[in-house]
Tab-separated table of C-alpha atoms in Angstrom:
chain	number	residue	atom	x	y	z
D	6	UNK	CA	-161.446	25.466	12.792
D	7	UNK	CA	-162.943	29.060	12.599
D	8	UNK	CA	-166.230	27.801	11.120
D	9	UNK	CA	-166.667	24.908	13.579
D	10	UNK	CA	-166.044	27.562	16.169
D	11	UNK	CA	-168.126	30.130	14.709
D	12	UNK	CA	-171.181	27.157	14.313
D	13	UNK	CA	-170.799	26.139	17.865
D	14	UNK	CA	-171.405	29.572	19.316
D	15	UNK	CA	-174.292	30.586	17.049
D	16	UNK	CA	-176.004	27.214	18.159
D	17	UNK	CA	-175.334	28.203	21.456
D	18	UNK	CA	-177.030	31.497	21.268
D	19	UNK	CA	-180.076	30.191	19.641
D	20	UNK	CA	-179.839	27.316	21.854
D	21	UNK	CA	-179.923	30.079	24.823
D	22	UNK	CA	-182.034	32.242	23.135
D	23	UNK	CA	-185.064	29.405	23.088
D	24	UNK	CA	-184.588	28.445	26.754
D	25	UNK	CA	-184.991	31.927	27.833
D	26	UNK	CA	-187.913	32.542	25.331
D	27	UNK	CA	-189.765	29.702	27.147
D	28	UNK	CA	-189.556	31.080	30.502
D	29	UNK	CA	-191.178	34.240	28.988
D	30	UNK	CA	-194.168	32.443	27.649
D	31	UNK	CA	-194.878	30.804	30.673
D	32	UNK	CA	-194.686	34.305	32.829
D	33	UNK	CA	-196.650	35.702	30.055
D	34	UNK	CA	-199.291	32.749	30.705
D	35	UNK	CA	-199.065	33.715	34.530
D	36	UNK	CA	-200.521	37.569	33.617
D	37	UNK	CA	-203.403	36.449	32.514
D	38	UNK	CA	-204.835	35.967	36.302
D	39	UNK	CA	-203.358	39.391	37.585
D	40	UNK	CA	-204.899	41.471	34.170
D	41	UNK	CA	-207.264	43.050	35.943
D	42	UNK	CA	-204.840	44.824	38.444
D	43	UNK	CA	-201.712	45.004	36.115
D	44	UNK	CA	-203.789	47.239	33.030
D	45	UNK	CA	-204.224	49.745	35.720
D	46	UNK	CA	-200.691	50.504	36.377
D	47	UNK	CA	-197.895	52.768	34.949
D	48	UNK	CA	-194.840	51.297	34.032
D	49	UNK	CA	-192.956	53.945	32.857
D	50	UNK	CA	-189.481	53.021	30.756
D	51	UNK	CA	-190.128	49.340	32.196
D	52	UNK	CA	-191.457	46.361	29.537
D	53	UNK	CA	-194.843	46.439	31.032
D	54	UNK	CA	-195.328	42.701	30.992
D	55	UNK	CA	-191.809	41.530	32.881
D	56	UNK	CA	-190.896	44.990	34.539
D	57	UNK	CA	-187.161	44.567	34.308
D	58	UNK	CA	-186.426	45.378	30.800
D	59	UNK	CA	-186.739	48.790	29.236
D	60	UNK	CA	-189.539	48.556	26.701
D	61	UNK	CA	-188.300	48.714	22.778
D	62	UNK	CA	-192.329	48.212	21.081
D	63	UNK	CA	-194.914	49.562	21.879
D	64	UNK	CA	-198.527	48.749	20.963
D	65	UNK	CA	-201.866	50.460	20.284
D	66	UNK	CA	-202.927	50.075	23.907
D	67	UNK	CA	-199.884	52.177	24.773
D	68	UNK	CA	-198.261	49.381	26.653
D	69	UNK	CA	-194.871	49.218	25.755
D	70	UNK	CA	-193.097	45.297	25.727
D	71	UNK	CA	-189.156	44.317	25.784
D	72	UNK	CA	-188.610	42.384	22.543
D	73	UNK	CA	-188.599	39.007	24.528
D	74	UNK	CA	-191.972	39.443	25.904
D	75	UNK	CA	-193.376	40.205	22.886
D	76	UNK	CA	-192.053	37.156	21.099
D	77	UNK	CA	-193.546	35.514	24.047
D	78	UNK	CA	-197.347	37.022	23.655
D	79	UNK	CA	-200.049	36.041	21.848
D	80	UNK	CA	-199.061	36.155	18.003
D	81	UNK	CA	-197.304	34.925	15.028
D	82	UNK	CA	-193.572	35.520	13.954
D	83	UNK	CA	-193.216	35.585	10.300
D	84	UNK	CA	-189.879	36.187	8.334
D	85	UNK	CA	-187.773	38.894	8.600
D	86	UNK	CA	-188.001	38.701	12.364
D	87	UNK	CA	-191.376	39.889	11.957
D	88	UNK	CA	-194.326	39.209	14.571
D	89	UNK	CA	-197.984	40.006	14.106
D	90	UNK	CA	-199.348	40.748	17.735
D	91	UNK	CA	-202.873	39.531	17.961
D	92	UNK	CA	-203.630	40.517	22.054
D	93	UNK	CA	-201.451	42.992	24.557
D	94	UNK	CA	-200.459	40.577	27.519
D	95	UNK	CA	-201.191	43.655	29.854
D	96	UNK	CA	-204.510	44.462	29.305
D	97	UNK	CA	-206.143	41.785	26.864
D	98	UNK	CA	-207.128	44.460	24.457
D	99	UNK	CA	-207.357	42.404	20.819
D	100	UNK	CA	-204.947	45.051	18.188
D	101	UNK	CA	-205.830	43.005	15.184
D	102	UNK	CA	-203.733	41.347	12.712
D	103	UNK	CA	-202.274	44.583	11.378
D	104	UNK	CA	-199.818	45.285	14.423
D	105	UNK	CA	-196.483	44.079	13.067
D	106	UNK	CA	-193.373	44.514	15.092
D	107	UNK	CA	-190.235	44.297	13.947
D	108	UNK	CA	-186.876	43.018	16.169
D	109	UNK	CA	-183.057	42.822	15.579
D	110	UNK	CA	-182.075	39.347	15.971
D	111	UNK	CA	-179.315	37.857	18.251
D	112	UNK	CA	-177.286	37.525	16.008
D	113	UNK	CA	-177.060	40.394	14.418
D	114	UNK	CA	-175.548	44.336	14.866
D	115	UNK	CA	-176.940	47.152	13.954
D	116	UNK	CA	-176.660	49.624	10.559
D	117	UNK	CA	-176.090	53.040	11.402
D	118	UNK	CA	-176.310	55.950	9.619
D	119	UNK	CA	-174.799	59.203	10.980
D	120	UNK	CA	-175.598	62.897	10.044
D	121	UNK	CA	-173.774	65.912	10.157
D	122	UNK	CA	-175.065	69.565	11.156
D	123	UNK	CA	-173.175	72.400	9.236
D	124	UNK	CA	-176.301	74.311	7.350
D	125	UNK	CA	-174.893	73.628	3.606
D	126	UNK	CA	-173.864	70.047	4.518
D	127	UNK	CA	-176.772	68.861	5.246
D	128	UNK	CA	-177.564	69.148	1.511
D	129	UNK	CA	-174.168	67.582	0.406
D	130	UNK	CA	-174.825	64.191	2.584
D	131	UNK	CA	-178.275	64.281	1.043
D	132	UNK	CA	-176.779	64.372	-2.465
D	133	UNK	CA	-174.243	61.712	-1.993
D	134	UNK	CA	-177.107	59.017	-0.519
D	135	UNK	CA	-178.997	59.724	-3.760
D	136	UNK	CA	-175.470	59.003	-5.644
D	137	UNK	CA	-175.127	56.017	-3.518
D	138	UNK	CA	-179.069	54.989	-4.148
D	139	UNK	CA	-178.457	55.640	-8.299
D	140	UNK	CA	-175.593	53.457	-7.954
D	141	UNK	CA	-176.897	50.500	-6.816
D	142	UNK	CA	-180.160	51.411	-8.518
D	143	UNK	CA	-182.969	51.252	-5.735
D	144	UNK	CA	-183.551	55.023	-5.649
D	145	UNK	CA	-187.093	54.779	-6.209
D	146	UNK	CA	-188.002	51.402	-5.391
D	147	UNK	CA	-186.693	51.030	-1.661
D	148	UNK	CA	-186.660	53.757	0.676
D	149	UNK	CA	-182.997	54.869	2.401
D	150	UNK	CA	-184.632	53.586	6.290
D	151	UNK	CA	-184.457	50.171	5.120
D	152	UNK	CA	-181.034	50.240	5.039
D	153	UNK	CA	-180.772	51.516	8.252
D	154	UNK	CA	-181.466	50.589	12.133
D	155	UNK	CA	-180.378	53.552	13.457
D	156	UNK	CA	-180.124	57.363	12.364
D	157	UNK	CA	-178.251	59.977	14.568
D	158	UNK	CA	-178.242	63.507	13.301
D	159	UNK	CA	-177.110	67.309	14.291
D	160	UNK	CA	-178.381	70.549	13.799
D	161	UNK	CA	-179.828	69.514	10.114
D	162	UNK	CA	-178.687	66.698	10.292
D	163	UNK	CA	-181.071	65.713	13.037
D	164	UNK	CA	-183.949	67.429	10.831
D	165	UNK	CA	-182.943	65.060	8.083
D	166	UNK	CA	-183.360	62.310	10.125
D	167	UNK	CA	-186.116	62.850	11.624
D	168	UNK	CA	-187.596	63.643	8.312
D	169	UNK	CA	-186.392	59.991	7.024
D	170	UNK	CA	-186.596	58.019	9.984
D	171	UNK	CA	-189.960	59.034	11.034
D	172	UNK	CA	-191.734	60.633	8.600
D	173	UNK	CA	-190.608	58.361	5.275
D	174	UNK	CA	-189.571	61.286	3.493
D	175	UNK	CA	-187.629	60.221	-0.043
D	176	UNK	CA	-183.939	61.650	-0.424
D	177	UNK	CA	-185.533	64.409	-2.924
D	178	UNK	CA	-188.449	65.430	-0.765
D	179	UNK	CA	-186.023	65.538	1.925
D	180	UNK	CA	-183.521	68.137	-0.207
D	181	UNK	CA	-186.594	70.199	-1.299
D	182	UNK	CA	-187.565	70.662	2.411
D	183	UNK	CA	-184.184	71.896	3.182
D	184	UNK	CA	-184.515	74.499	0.261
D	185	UNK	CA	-187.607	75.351	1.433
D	186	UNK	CA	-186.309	75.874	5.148
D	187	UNK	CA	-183.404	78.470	3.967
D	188	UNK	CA	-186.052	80.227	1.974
D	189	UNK	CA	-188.354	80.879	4.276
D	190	UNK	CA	-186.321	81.138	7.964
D	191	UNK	CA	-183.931	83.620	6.183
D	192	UNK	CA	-186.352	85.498	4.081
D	193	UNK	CA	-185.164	89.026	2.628
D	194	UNK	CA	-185.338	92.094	4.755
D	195	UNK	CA	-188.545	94.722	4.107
D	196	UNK	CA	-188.230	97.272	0.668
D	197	UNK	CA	-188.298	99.712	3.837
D	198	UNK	CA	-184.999	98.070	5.697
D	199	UNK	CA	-183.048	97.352	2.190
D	200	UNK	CA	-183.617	100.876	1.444
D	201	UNK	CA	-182.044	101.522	5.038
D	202	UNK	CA	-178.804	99.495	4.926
D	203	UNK	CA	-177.838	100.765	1.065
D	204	UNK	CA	-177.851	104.456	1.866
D	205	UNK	CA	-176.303	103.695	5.823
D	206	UNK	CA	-173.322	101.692	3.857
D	207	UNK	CA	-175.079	98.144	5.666
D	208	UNK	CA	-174.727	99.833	9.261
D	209	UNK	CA	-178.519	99.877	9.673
D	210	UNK	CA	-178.695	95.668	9.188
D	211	UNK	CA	-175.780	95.554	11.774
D	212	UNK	CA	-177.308	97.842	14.133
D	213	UNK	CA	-180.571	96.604	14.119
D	214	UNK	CA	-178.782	92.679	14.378
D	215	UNK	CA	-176.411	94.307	17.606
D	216	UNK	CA	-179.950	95.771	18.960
D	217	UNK	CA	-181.993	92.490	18.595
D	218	UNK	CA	-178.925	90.407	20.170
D	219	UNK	CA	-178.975	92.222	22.816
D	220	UNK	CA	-182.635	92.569	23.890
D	221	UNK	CA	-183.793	89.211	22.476
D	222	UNK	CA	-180.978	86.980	22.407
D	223	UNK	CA	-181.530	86.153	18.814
D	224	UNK	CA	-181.719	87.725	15.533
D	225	UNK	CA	-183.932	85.826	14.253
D	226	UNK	CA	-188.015	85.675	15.100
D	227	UNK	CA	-188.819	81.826	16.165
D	228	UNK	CA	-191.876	81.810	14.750
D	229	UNK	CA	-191.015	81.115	10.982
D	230	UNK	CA	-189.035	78.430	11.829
D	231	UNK	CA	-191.454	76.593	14.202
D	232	UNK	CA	-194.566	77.339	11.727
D	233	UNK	CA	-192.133	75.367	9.118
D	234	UNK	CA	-191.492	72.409	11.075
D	235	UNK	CA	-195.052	71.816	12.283
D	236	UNK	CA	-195.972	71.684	8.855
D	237	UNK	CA	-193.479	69.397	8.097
D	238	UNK	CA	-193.500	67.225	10.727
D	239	UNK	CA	-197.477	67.747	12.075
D	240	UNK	CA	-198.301	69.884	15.053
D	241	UNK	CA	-198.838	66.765	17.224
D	242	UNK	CA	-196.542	64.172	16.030
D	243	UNK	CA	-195.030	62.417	18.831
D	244	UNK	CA	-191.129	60.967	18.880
D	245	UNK	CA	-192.654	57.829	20.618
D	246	UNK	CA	-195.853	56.503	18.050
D	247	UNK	CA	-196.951	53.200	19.172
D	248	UNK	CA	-198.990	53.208	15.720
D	249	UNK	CA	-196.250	52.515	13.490
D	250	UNK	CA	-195.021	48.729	12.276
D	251	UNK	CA	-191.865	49.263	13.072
D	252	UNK	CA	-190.124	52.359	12.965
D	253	UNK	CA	-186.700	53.180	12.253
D	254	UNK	CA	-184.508	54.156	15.254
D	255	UNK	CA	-183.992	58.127	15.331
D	256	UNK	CA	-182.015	59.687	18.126
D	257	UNK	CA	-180.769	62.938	17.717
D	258	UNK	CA	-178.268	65.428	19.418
D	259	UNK	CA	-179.047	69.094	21.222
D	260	UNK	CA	-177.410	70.886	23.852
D	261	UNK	CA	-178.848	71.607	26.924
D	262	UNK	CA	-177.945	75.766	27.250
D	263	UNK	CA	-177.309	75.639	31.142
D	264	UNK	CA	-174.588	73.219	31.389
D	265	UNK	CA	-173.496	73.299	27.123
D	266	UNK	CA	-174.019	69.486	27.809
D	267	UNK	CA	-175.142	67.220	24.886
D	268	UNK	CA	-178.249	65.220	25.455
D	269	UNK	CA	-180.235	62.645	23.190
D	270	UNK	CA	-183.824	62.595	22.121
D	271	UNK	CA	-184.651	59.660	20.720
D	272	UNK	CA	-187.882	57.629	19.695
D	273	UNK	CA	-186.598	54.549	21.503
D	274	UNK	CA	-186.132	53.163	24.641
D	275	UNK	CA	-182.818	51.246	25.352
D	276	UNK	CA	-181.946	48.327	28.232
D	277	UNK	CA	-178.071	50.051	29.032
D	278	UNK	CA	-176.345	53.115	29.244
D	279	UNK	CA	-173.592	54.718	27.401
D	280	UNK	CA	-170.892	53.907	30.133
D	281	UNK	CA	-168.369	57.040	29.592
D	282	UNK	CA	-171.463	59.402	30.777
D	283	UNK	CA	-170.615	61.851	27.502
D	284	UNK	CA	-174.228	62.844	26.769
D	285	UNK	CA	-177.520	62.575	28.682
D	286	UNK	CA	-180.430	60.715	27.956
D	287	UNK	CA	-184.073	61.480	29.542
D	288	UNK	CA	-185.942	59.191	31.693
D	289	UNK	CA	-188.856	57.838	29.464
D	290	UNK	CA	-191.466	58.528	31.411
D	291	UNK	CA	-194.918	59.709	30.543
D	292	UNK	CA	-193.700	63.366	30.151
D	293	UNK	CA	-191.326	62.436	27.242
D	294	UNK	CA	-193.997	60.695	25.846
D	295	UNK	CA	-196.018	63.791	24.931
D	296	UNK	CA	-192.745	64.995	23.288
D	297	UNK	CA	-193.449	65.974	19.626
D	298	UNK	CA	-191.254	65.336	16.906
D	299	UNK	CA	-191.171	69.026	15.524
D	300	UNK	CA	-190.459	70.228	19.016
D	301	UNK	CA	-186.936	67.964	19.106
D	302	UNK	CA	-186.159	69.222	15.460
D	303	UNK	CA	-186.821	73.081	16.897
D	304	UNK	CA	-183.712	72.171	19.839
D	305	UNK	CA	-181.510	70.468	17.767
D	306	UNK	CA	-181.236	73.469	15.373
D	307	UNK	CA	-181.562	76.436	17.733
D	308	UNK	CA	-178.233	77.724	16.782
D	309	UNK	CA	-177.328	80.428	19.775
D	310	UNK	CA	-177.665	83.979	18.866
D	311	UNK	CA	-179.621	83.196	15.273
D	312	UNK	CA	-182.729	81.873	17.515
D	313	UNK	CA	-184.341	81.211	20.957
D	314	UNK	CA	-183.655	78.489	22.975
D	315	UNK	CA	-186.649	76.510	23.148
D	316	UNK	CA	-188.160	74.491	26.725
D	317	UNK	CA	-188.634	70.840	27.164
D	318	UNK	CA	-189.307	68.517	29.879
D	319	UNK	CA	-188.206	71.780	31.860
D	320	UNK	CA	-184.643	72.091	30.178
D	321	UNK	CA	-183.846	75.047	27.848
D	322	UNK	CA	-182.286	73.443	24.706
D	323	UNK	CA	-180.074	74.515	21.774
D	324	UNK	CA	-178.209	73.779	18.401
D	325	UNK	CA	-176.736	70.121	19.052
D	326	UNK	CA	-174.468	71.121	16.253
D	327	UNK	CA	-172.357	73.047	19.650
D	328	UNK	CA	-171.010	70.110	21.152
D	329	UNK	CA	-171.199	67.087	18.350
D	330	UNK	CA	-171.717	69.027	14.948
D	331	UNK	CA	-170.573	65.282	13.894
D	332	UNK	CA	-172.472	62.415	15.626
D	333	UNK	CA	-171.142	59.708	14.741
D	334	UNK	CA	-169.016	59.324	18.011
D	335	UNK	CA	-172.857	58.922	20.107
D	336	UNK	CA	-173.992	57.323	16.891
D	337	UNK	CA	-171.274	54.648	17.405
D	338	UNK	CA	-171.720	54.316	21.097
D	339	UNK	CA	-176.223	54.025	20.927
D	340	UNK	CA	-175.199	51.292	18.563
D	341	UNK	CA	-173.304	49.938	20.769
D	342	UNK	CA	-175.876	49.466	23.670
D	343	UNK	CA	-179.011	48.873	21.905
């Protein structure tokens, strides 16, 4: 009884799912006389082709497609709910046989991977995905974003998954990185300052930390830790690349320091809303475009009074670790509405 049932409706849904598809490909036929005007536009969040759905791909020509229009364009699908996009629908520009893009299917829900912030746990959570990795022996041989659809991360946790969601870092280059961060953003006072706080009994370090607080709002210089990321993550690295094959889904959690209210930067667009309002999410327009990757891992782990706050899309942001130093709670809900 349960199988019969459970047949029925997954014929159903492919059975929908080609009926639909072949509307697209005709509207996608009826572009090609309106190319001209339509290549000139700017669609914003909207799937440039049927401008109701958000775009979720984008292509070389910057023109971003919902995943039905792009089955419905001029290309192949292959296995693994794979399509090789020969022409953009838009604008006619040929993007050659190398742009792959990769969808979810119908049928299926999505693998999520959540991150803590916490400094020292960001290491642990490292460690026990290598464990995991050893375990079922595919450490070296597949990379931890193929397990994964989305990653949501905190604080260091959001550096982490940036780092493996976007740039392909392994597990071990990711845990070297992290060393490499607490070496370097909390490097050792001066021989002149050490000197200071052992004959002052350690009241010069908490002097000089009161007096910094106080006129600079941090203790901290930002410019260590921003140097560090851009080499990490490349000065102009963008969250949304429309170069990739098909990247993993990264969103990840700061605070905006006005309101204390979390909001999500992620390298996806989405079609719905999280409908409980708990966190924001910025409009995708051209602006958020130009954000950079090492800019969103600079907000996310601004932790107040350590370092600045730093600017985007005209919003001051800080340490997302402040209102969801575990994501898994927006991690569950982007899941959810993707």
């Amino acid at each position: 009884m349960i199988k019969r049932c459970w047949l029925e409706q997954t014929k159903t849904a492919y059975r929908t799912c080609e009926s639909v598809l072949e509307s697209a490909q005709l509207h996608v036929k009826n572009l090609h006389q309106h190319r001209e005007y339509l290549a000139r536009l700017r669609y914003g969040g909207n799937c440039s082709a049927c401008l109701l759905e958000p775009w979720t791909h984008t292509l070389p020509c910057k023109h971003g497609l919902c995943t039905l229009c792009l089955r419905a364009c001029d290309g192949k699908e292959t296995d693994g709910c794979r399509i090789i996009v020969n022409e953009c629908p838009v604008c006619e520009l040929s993007v050659g046989s190398r742009c792959i893009r990769k969808f979810i299917p119908p049928t299926a829900t999505l693998r999520v991977l959540a991150l803590d912030g916490g400094g020292v746990k960001g290491l642990v959570q490292l460690q026990v995905l290598q464990y995991l990795c050893d375990e079922i022996g595919l450490r070296d041989t597949v990379h931890i974003s193929t397990f994964f659809d989305l990653m949501v991360g905190s604080s260091i946790g959001g550096i982490c998954a940036l780092g493996l969601g976007t740039r392909k870092w392994s597990l071990e280059e990711c845990r070297m990185k992290f060393l490499k961060f607490t070496e370097q953003i909390f490097a050792p006072k001066s021989c002149f300052g050490r000197l200071l706080s052992r004959f002052t009994g350690g009241w010069f370090a908490i002097l000089s930390n009161v007096a910094k607080l106080i006129f600079f709002d941090s203790i901290y210089d930002s410019a260590p830790i921003e140097t560090i990321l851009q080499e990490s993550f490349g000065e102009t690295s963008l969250m949304i690349q429309s170069d990739l094959e098909h990247p993993t889904r990264v969103a990840v959690v700061v605070n905006q320091a006005s309101t204390s209210g979390p909001t999500v930067f992620a390298n996806y667009n989405k079609s719905r809303h999280s409908k409980n309002g708990a966190y924001m999410w910025p409009a995708m327009d051209s602006l958020y475009r130009s954000l950079k990757i090492w800019e969103v891992a600079r907000a996310t782990s601004a932790a107040p009074g350590f370092w600045d706050t730093i600017t985007l899309l005209g919003s001051a942001y800080q340490d997302g670790g402040l209102s969801h130093n575990n994501p898994s709670a927006i991690a569950i809900s982007e899941a959810n509405v993707l």
